[in-house]
PDB file of C-alpha atoms in Angstrom:
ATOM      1  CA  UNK A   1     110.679  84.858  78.910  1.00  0.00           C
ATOM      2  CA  UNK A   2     108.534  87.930  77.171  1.00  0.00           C
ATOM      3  CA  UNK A   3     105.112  88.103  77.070  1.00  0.00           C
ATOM      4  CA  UNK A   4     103.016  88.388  73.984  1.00  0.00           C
ATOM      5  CA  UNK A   5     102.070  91.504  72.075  1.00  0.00           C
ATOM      6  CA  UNK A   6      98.055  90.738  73.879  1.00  0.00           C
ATOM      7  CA  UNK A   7      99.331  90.042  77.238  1.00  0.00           C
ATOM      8  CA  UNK A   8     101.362  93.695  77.368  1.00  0.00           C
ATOM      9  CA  UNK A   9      98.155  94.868  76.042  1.00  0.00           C
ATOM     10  CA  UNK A  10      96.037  93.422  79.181  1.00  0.00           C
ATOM     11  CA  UNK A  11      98.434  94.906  81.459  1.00  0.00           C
ATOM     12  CA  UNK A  12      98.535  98.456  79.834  1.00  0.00           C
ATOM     13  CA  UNK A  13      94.528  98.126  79.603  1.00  0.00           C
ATOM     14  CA  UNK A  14      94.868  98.352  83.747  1.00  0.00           C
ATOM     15  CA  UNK A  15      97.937 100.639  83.515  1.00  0.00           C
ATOM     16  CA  UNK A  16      97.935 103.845  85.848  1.00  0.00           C
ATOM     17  CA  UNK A  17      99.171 106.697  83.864  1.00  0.00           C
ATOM     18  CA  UNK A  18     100.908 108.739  86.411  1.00  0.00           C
ATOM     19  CA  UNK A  19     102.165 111.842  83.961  1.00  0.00           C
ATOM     20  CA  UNK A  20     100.510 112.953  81.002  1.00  0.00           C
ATOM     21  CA  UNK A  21     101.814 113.477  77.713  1.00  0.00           C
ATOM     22  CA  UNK A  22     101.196 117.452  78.008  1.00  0.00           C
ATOM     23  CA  UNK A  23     103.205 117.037  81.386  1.00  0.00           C
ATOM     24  CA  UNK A  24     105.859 115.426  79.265  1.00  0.00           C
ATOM     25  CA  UNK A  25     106.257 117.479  76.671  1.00  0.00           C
ATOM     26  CA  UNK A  26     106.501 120.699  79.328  1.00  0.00           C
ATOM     27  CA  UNK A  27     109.229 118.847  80.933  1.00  0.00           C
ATOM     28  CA  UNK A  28     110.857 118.202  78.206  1.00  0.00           C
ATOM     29  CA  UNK A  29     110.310 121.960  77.275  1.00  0.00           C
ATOM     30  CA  UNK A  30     111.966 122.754  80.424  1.00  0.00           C
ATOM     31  CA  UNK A  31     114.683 120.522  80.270  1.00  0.00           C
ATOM     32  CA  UNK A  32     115.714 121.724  76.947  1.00  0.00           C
ATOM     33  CA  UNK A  33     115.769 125.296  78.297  1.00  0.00           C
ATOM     34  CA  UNK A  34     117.906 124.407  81.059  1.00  0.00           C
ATOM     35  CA  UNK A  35     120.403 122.342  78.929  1.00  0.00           C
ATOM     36  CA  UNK A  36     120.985 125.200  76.407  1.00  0.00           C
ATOM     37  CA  UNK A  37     121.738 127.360  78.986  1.00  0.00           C
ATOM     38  CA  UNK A  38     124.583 125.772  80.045  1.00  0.00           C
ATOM     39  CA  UNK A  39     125.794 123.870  77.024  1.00  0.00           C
ATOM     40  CA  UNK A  40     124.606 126.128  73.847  1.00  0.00           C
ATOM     41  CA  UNK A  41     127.879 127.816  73.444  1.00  0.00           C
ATOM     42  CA  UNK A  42     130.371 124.728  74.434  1.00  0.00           C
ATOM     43  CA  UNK A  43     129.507 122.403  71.312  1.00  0.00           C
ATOM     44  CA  UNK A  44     128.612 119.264  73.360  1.00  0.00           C
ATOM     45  CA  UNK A  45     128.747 115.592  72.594  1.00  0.00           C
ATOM     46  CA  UNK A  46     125.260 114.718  73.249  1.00  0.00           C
ATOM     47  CA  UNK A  47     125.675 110.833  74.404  1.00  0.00           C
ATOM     48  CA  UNK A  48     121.909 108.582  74.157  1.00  0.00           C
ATOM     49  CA  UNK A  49     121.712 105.897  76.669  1.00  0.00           C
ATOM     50  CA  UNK A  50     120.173 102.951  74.067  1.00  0.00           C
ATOM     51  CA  UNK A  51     118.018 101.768  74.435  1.00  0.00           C
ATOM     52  CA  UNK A  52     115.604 103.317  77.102  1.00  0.00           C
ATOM     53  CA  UNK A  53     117.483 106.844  76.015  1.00  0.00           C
ATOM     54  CA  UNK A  54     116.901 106.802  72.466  1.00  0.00           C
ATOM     55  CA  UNK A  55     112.590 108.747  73.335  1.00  0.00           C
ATOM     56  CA  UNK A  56     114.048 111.527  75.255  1.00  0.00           C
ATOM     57  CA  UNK A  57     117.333 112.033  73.024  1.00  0.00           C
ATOM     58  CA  UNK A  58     114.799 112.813  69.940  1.00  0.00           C
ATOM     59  CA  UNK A  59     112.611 115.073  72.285  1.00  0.00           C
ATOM     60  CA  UNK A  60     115.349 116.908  73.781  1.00  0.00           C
ATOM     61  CA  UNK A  61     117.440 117.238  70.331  1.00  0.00           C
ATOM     62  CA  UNK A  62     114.330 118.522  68.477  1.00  0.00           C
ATOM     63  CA  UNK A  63     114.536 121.573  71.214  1.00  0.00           C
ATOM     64  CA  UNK A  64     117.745 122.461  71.713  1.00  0.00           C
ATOM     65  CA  UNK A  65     118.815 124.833  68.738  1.00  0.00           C
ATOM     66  CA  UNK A  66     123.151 125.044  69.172  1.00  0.00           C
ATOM     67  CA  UNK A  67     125.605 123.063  67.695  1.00  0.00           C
ATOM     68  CA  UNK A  68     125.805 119.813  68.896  1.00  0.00           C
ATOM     69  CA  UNK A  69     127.204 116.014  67.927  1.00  0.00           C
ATOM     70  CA  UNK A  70     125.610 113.154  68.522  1.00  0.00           C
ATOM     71  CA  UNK A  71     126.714 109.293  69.059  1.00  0.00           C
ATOM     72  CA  UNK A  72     125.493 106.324  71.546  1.00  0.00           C
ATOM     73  CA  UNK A  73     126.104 104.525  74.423  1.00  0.00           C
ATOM     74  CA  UNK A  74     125.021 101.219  75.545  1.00  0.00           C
ATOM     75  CA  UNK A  75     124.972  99.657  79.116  1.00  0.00           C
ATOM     76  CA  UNK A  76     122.192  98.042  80.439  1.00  0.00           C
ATOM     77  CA  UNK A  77     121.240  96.481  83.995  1.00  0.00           C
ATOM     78  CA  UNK A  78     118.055  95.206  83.109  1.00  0.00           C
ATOM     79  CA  UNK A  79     118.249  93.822  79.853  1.00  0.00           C
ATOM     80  CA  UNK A  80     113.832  92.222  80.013  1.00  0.00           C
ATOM     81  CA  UNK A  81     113.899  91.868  83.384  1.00  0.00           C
ATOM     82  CA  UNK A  82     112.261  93.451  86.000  1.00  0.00           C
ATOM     83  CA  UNK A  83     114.892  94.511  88.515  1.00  0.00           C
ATOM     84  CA  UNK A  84     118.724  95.474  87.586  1.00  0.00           C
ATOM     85  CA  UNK A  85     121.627  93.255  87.734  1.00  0.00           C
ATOM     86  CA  UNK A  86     125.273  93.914  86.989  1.00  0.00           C
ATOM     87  CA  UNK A  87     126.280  96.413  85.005  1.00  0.00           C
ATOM     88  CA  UNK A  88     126.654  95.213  81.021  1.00  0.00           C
ATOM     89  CA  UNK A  89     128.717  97.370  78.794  1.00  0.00           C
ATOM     90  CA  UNK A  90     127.485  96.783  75.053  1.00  0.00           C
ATOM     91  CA  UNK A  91     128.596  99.676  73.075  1.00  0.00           C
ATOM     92  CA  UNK A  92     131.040 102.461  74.913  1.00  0.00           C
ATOM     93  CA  UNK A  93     131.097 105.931  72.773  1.00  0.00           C
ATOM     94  CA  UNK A  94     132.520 105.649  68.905  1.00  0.00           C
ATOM     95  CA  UNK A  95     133.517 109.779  69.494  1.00  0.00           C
ATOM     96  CA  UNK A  96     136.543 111.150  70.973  1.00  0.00           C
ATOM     97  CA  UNK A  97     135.903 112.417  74.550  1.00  0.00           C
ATOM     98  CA  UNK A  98     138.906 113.625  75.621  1.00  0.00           C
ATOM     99  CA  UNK A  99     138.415 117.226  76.220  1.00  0.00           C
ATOM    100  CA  UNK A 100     134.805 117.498  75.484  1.00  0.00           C
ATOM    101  CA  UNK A 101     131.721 118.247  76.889  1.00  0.00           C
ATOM    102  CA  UNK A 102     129.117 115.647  77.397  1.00  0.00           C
ATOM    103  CA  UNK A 103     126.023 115.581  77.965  1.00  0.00           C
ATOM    104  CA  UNK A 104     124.528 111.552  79.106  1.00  0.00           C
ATOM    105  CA  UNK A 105     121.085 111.566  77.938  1.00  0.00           C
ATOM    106  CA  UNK A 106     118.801 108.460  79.604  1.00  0.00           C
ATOM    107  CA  UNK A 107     115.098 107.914  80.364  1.00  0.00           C
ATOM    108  CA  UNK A 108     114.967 107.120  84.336  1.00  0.00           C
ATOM    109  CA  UNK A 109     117.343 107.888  87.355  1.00  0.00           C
ATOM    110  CA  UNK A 110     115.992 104.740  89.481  1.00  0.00           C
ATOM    111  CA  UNK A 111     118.894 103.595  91.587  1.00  0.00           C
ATOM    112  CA  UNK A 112     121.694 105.024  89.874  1.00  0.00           C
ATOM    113  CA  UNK A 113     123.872 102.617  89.551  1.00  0.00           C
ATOM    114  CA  UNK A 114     123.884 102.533  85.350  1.00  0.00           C
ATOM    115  CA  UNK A 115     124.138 106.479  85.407  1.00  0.00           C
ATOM    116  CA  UNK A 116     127.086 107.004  87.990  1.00  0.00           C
ATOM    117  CA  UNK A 117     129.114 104.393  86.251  1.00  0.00           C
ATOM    118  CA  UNK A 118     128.750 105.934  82.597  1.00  0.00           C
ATOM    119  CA  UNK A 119     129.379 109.329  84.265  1.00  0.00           C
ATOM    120  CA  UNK A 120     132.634 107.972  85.625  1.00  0.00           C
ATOM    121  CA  UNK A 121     133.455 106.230  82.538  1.00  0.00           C
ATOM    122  CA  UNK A 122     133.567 109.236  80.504  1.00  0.00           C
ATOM    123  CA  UNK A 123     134.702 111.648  83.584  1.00  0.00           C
ATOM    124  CA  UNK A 124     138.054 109.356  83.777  1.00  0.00           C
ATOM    125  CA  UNK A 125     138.225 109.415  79.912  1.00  0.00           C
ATOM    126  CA  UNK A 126     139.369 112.565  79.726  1.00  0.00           C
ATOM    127  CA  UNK A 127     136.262 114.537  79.011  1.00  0.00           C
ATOM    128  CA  UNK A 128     136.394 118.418  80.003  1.00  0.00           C
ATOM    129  CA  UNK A 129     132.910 118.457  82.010  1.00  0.00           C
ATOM    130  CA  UNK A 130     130.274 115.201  81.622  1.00  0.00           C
ATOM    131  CA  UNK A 131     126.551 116.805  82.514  1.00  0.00           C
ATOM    132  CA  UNK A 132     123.690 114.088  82.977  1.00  0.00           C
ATOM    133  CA  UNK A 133     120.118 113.835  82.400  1.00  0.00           C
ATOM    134  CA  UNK A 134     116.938 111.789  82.624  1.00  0.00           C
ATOM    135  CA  UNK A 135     113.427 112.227  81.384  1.00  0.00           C
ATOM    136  CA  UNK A 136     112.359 110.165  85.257  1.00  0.00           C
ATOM    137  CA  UNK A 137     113.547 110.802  88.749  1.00  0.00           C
ATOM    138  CA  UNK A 138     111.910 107.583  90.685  1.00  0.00           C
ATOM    139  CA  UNK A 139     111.179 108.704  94.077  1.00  0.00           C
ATOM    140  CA  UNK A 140     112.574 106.402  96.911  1.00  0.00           C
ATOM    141  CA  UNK A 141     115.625 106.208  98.994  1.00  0.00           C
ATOM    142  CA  UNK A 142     117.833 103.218  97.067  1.00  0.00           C
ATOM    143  CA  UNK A 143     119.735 105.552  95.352  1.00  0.00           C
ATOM    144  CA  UNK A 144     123.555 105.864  95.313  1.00  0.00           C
ATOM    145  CA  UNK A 145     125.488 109.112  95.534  1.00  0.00           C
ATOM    146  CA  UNK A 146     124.859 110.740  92.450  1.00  0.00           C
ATOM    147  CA  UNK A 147     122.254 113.006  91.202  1.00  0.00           C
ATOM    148  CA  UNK A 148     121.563 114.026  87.425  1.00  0.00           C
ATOM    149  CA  UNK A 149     122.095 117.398  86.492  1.00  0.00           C
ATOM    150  CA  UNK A 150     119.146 118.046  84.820  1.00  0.00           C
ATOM    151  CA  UNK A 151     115.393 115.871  85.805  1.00  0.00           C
ATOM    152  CA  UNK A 152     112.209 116.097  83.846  1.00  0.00           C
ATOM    153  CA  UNK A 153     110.187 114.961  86.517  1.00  0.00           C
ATOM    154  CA  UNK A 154     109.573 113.055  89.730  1.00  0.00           C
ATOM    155  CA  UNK A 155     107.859 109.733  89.570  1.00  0.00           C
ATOM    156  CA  UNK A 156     106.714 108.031  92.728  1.00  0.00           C
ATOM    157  CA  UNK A 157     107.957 104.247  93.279  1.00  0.00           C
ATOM    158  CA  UNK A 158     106.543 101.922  90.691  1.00  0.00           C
ATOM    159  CA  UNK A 159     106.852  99.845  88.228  1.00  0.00           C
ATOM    160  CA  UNK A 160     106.956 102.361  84.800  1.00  0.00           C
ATOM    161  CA  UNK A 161     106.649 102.461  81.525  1.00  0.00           C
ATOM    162  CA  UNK A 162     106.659 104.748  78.399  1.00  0.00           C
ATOM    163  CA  UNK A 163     108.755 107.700  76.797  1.00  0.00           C
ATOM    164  CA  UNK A 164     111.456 105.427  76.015  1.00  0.00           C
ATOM    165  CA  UNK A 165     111.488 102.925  79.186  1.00  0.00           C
ATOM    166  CA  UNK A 166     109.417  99.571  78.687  1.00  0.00           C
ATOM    167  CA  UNK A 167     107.464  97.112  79.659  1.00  0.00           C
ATOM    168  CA  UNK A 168     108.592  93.277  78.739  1.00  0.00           C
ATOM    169  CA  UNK A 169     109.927  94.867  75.795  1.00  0.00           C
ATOM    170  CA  UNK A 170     107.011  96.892  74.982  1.00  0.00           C
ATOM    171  CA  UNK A 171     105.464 100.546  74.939  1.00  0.00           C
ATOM    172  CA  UNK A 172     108.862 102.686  74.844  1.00  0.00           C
ATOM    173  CA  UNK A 173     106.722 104.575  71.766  1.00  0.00           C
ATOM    174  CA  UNK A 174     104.186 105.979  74.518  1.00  0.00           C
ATOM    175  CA  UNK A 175     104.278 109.689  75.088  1.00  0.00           C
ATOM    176  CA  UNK A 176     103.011 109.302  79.137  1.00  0.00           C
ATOM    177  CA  UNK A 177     104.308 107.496  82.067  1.00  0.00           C
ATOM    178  CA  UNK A 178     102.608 104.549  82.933  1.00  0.00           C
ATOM    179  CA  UNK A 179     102.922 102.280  86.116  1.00  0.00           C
ATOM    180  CA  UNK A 180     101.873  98.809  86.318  1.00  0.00           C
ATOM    181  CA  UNK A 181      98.698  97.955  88.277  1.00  0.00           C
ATOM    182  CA  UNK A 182     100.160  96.583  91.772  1.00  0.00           C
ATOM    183  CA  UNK A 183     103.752  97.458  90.825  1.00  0.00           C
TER     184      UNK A 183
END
């Protein structure tokens, strides 16, 4: 069950914020950099990971200047709760990507698990190269064999919230990381 709209507010009122929006917007800065390098001249399909993706899409799009298409994905561990289930395939990509390069755009590399299956999704769909990359690397040791290509930044083992990952629904808007006090 979600909590209300005061509750989240109590919680972020205690919030640590672990990375500041200037630190954000240099990684994302840096992240764009690195992405054009590799992709500017290969006209990409740039895939958004809905809906924790959707923050760090629009940051990265508004840097990288190439051509590039755009469409969604959907698939989801978490749905509101706190720790990942199985994996739940909502929407797969509308675009043809046979042949293509992708590029899998999500907020957090936590465990993995969402990531490496998309990856392989697309990789046995026929696309020409898939690239990944997240806005959060979570620091801790449940991951599974897989690493994004390109990382914004590290983010020690918490609870977190913000640039496009939430909280009970709540504060994907914020431009900072934020863990939850105790969490």
């Amino acid at each position: 069950m979600s909590i209300s709209a005061a509750e989240a507010m109590a919680i972020h009122a205690q919030a640590d914020c672990l990375v500041s929006s200037e630190e954000i917007s240099q990684a994302y800065d840096n992240m764009a950099e690195a992405i054009s390098e590799v992709l500017a001249d290969k006209t990409p399909l740039v895939l958004c990971v809905m809906r924790g993706g959707l923050v760090p899409t629009g940051q990265l799009l508004n840097r990288m200047d190439f051509p590039l298409e755009i469409d969604y994905i959907h698939a989801t561990r978490y749905g509101m709760a706190l720790k990942g289930g199985e994996i739940e395939w909502r929407v797969r990509p509308a675009s043809e990507i046979a042949g293509r390069h992708v590029l899998i755009i999500d907020d957090i590399f936590d465990e993995g698990h969402t990531l490496q299956a998309i990856y392989n999704t697309l990789s046995n769909g026929g696309a020409a190269k898939v690239y990944t990359a997240t806005l959060i690397n979570k620091l801790h040791n449940r991951k599974v064999d897989f690493q994004p290509d390109f990382i914004g930044v590290e983010v020690e083992d918490r609870f977190l919230y913000g640039c496009g990952m939430d909280y009970q629904g709540y504060f994907r808007n914020l431009n900072a990381i934020y863990a939850v006090r105790g969490h």
